[in-house]
Coordinates of C-alpha atoms in Angstrom, one line a residue:
Chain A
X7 CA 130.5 123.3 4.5
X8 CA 126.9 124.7 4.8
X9 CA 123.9 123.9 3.6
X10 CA 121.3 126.1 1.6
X11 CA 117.5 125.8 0.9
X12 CA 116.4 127.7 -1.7
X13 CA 112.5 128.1 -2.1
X14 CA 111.2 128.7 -5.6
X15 CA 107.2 129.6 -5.8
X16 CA 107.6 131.6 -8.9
X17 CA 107.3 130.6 -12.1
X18 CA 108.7 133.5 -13.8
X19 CA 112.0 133.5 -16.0
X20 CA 113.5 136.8 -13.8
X21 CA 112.3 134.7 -10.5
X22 CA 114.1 131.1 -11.3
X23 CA 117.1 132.9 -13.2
X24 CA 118.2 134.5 -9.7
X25 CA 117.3 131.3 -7.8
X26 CA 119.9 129.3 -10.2
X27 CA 122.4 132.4 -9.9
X28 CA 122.4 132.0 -6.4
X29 CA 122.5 128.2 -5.7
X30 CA 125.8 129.2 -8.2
X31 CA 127.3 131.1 -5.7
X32 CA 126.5 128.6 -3.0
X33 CA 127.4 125.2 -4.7
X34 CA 130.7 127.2 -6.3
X35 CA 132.0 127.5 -2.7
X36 CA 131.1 123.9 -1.5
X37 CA 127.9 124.4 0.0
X38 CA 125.2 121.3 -0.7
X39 CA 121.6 123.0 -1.8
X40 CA 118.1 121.8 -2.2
X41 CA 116.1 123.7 -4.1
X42 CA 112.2 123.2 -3.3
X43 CA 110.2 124.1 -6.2
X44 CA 106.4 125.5 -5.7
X45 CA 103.3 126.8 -7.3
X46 CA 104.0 127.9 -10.3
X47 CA 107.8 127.2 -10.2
X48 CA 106.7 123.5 -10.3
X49 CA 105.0 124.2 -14.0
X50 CA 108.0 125.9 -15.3
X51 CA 110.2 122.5 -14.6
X52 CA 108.2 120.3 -17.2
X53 CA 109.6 119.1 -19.8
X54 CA 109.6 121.4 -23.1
X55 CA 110.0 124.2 -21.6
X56 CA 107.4 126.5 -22.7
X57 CA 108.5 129.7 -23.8
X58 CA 107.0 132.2 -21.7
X59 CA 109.7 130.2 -19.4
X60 CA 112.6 131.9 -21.5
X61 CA 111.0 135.8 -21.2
X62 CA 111.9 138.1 -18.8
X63 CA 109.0 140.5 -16.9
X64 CA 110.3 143.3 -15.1
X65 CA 108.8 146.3 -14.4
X66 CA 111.5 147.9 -16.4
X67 CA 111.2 147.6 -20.4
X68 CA 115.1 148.7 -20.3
X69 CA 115.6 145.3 -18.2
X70 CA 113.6 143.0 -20.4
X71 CA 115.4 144.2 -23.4
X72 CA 118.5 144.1 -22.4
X73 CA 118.6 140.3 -20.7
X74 CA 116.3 139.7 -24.1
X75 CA 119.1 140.6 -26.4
X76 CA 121.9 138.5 -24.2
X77 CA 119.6 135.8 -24.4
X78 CA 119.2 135.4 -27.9
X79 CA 122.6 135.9 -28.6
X80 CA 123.2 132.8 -26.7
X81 CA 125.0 134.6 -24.2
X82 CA 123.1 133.9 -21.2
X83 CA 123.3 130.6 -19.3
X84 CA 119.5 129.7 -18.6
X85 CA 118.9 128.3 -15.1
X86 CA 118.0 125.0 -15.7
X87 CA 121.7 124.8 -17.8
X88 CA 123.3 126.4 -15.1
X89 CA 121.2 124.1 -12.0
X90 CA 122.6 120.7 -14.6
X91 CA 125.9 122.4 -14.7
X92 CA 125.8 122.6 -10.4
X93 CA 124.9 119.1 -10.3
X94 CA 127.9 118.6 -12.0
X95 CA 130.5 120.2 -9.9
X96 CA 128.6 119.9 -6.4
X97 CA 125.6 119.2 -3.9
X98 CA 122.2 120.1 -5.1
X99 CA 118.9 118.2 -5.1
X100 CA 115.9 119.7 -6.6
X101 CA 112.7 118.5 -5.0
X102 CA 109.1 119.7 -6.8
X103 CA 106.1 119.9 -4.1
X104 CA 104.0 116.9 -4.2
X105 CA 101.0 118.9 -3.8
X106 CA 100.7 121.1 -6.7
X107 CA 102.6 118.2 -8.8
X108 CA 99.3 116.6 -8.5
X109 CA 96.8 119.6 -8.4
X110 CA 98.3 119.8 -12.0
X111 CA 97.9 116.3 -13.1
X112 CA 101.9 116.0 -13.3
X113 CA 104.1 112.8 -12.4
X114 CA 108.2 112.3 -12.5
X115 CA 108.4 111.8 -16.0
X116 CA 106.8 115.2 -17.1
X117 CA 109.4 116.8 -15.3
X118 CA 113.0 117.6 -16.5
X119 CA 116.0 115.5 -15.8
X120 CA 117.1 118.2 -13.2
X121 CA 114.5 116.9 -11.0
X122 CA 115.5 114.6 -8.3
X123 CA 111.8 113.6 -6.8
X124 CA 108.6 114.5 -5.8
X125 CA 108.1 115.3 -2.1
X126 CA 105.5 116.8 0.3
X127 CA 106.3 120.0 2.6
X128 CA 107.5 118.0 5.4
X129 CA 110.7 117.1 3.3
X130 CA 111.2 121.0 3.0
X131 CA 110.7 121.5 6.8
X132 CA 113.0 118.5 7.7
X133 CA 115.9 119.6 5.3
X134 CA 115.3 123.2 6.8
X135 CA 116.1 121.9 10.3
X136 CA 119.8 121.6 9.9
X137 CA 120.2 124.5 7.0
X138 CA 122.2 126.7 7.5
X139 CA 120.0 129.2 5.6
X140 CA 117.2 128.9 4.1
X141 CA 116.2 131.6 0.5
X142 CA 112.7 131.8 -1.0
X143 CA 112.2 133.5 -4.4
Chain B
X9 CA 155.6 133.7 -16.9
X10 CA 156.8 131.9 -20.4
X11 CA 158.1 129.2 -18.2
X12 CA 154.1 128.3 -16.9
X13 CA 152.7 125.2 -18.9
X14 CA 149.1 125.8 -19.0
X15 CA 147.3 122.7 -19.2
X16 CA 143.7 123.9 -20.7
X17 CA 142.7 127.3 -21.7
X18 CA 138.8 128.3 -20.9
X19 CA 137.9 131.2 -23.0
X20 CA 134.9 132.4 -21.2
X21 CA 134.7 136.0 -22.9
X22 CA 131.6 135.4 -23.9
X23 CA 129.9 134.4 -20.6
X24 CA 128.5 136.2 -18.0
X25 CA 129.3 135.9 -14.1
X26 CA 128.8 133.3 -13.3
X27 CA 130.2 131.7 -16.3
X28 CA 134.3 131.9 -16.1
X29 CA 134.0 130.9 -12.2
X30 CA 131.8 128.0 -13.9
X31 CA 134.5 127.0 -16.8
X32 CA 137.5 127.3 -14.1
X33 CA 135.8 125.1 -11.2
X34 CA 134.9 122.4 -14.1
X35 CA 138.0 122.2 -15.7
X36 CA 139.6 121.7 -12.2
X37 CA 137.3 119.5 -10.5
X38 CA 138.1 116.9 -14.0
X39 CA 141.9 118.1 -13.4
X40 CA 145.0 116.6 -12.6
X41 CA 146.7 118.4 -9.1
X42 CA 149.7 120.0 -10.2
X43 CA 148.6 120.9 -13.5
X44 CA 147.7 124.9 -14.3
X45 CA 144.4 126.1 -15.8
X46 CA 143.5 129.2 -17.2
X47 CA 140.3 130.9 -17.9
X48 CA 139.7 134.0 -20.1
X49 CA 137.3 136.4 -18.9
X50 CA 135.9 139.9 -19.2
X51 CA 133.3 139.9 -16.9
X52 CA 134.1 142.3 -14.2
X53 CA 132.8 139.8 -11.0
X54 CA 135.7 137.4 -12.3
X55 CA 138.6 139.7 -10.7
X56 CA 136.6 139.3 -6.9
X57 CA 135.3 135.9 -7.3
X58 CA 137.8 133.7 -8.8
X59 CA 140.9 135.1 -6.6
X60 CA 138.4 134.3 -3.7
X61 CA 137.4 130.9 -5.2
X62 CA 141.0 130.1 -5.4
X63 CA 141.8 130.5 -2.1
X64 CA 138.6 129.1 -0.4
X65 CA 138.8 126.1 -2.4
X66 CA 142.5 125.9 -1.8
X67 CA 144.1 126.0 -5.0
X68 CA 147.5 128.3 -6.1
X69 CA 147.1 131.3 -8.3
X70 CA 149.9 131.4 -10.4
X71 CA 148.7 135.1 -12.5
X72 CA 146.0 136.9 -12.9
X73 CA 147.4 138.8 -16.4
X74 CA 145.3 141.8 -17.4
X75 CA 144.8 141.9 -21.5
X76 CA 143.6 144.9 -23.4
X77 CA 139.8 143.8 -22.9
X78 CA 140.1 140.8 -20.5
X79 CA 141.8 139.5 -17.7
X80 CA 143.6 136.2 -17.4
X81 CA 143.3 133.7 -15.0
X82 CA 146.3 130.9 -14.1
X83 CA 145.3 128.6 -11.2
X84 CA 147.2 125.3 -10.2
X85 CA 145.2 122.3 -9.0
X86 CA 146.2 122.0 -5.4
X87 CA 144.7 119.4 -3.8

């Protein structure tokens, strides 16, 4: 089976919502996936989840309403219940950078459960040598 | 069709792709092989993906029965 690395640098709801939606796609057929979390994609893994986390920013009003009303109807599976539902049924490690972890006074246990460890850029450039391919968001 | 004994029913109407994909792979990853499992869907991805799914992953489609408003999914653990 293959392997996927998925970059997240943005923070944004829209951003990590199609990062989770496709590590779906990819750990739903077998495929192992680390996701590498950036920037402002790091923030948006703490713990108590902050709002602005839950609303989506298009460029299209007709977009954010939309996914807006699904989401308050409970119809939408957030990505961070959809990346601990993956871990569940297959291969994925998420790793947060190590650089802006600290650049933002963060440690382990301010992050979310989903969060497998803390690890420099080298990790992402290792685990990108054998990938099969390799998604940024 | 009357003669299928479905194991577990997923009613996944409510969800969104990739939700009734979701529900099906769960219930048969914590399944017993032999055993049939059916998922309720109406999300129009379901009629690609989970007939794909089955087949990658290996498993036996038993029916896909189309409802008024959703589609129903019977799939045997295989393996």
């Amino acid at each position: 089976m293959g392997k996927y690395i998925i970059v997240c640098s943005d923070g944004s709801f829209d951003k990590l919502q199609t990062a989770a939606l496709v590590a779906s796609g990819a750990i739903m057929n077998d495929h192992s996936v680390v996701m590498f979390f950036m920037h402002d994609a790091v923030w948006a893994m703490r713990k108590n989840n902050p709002s602005m986390n839950l609303k989506s920013k298009t460029v299209y009003p007709e977009v954010s309403e939309k996914i807006e009303k699904v989401r308050t109807e409970g119809k939408l599976v957030l990505w961070n219940d959809l990346l601990e539902d993956l871990k569940d049924i297959g291969k994925l490690e998420v790793i947060v950078c190590a650089q802006i972890t600290e650049i933002l006074g963060l440690s382990k246990d301010d992050f979310i459960p989903l969060v497998d460890q803390i690890a420099g850029v080298a990790t992402l450039t290792e685990e990108s040598i054998d990938a099969d391919h390799v998604i940024s968001f | 069709m009357s003669e299928i004994q479905v194991e577990k029913v997923m009613d996944a109407r409510n969800a969104f792709c990739p939700g009734p994909l979701m529900e099906l792979i769960k219930a048969i990853k914590k399944g017993e092989i032999g055993k049939v499992y059916e998922v309720w869907s109406k999300d129009a991805g379901s009629i690609k993906d989970i007939p794909k799914w089955v087949e990658k992953a290996k498993h036996e489609m038993v029916a896909i029965i189309e409802e008024n408003s959703y589609t129903r999914f019977q799939v045997r653990k295989a393996r």
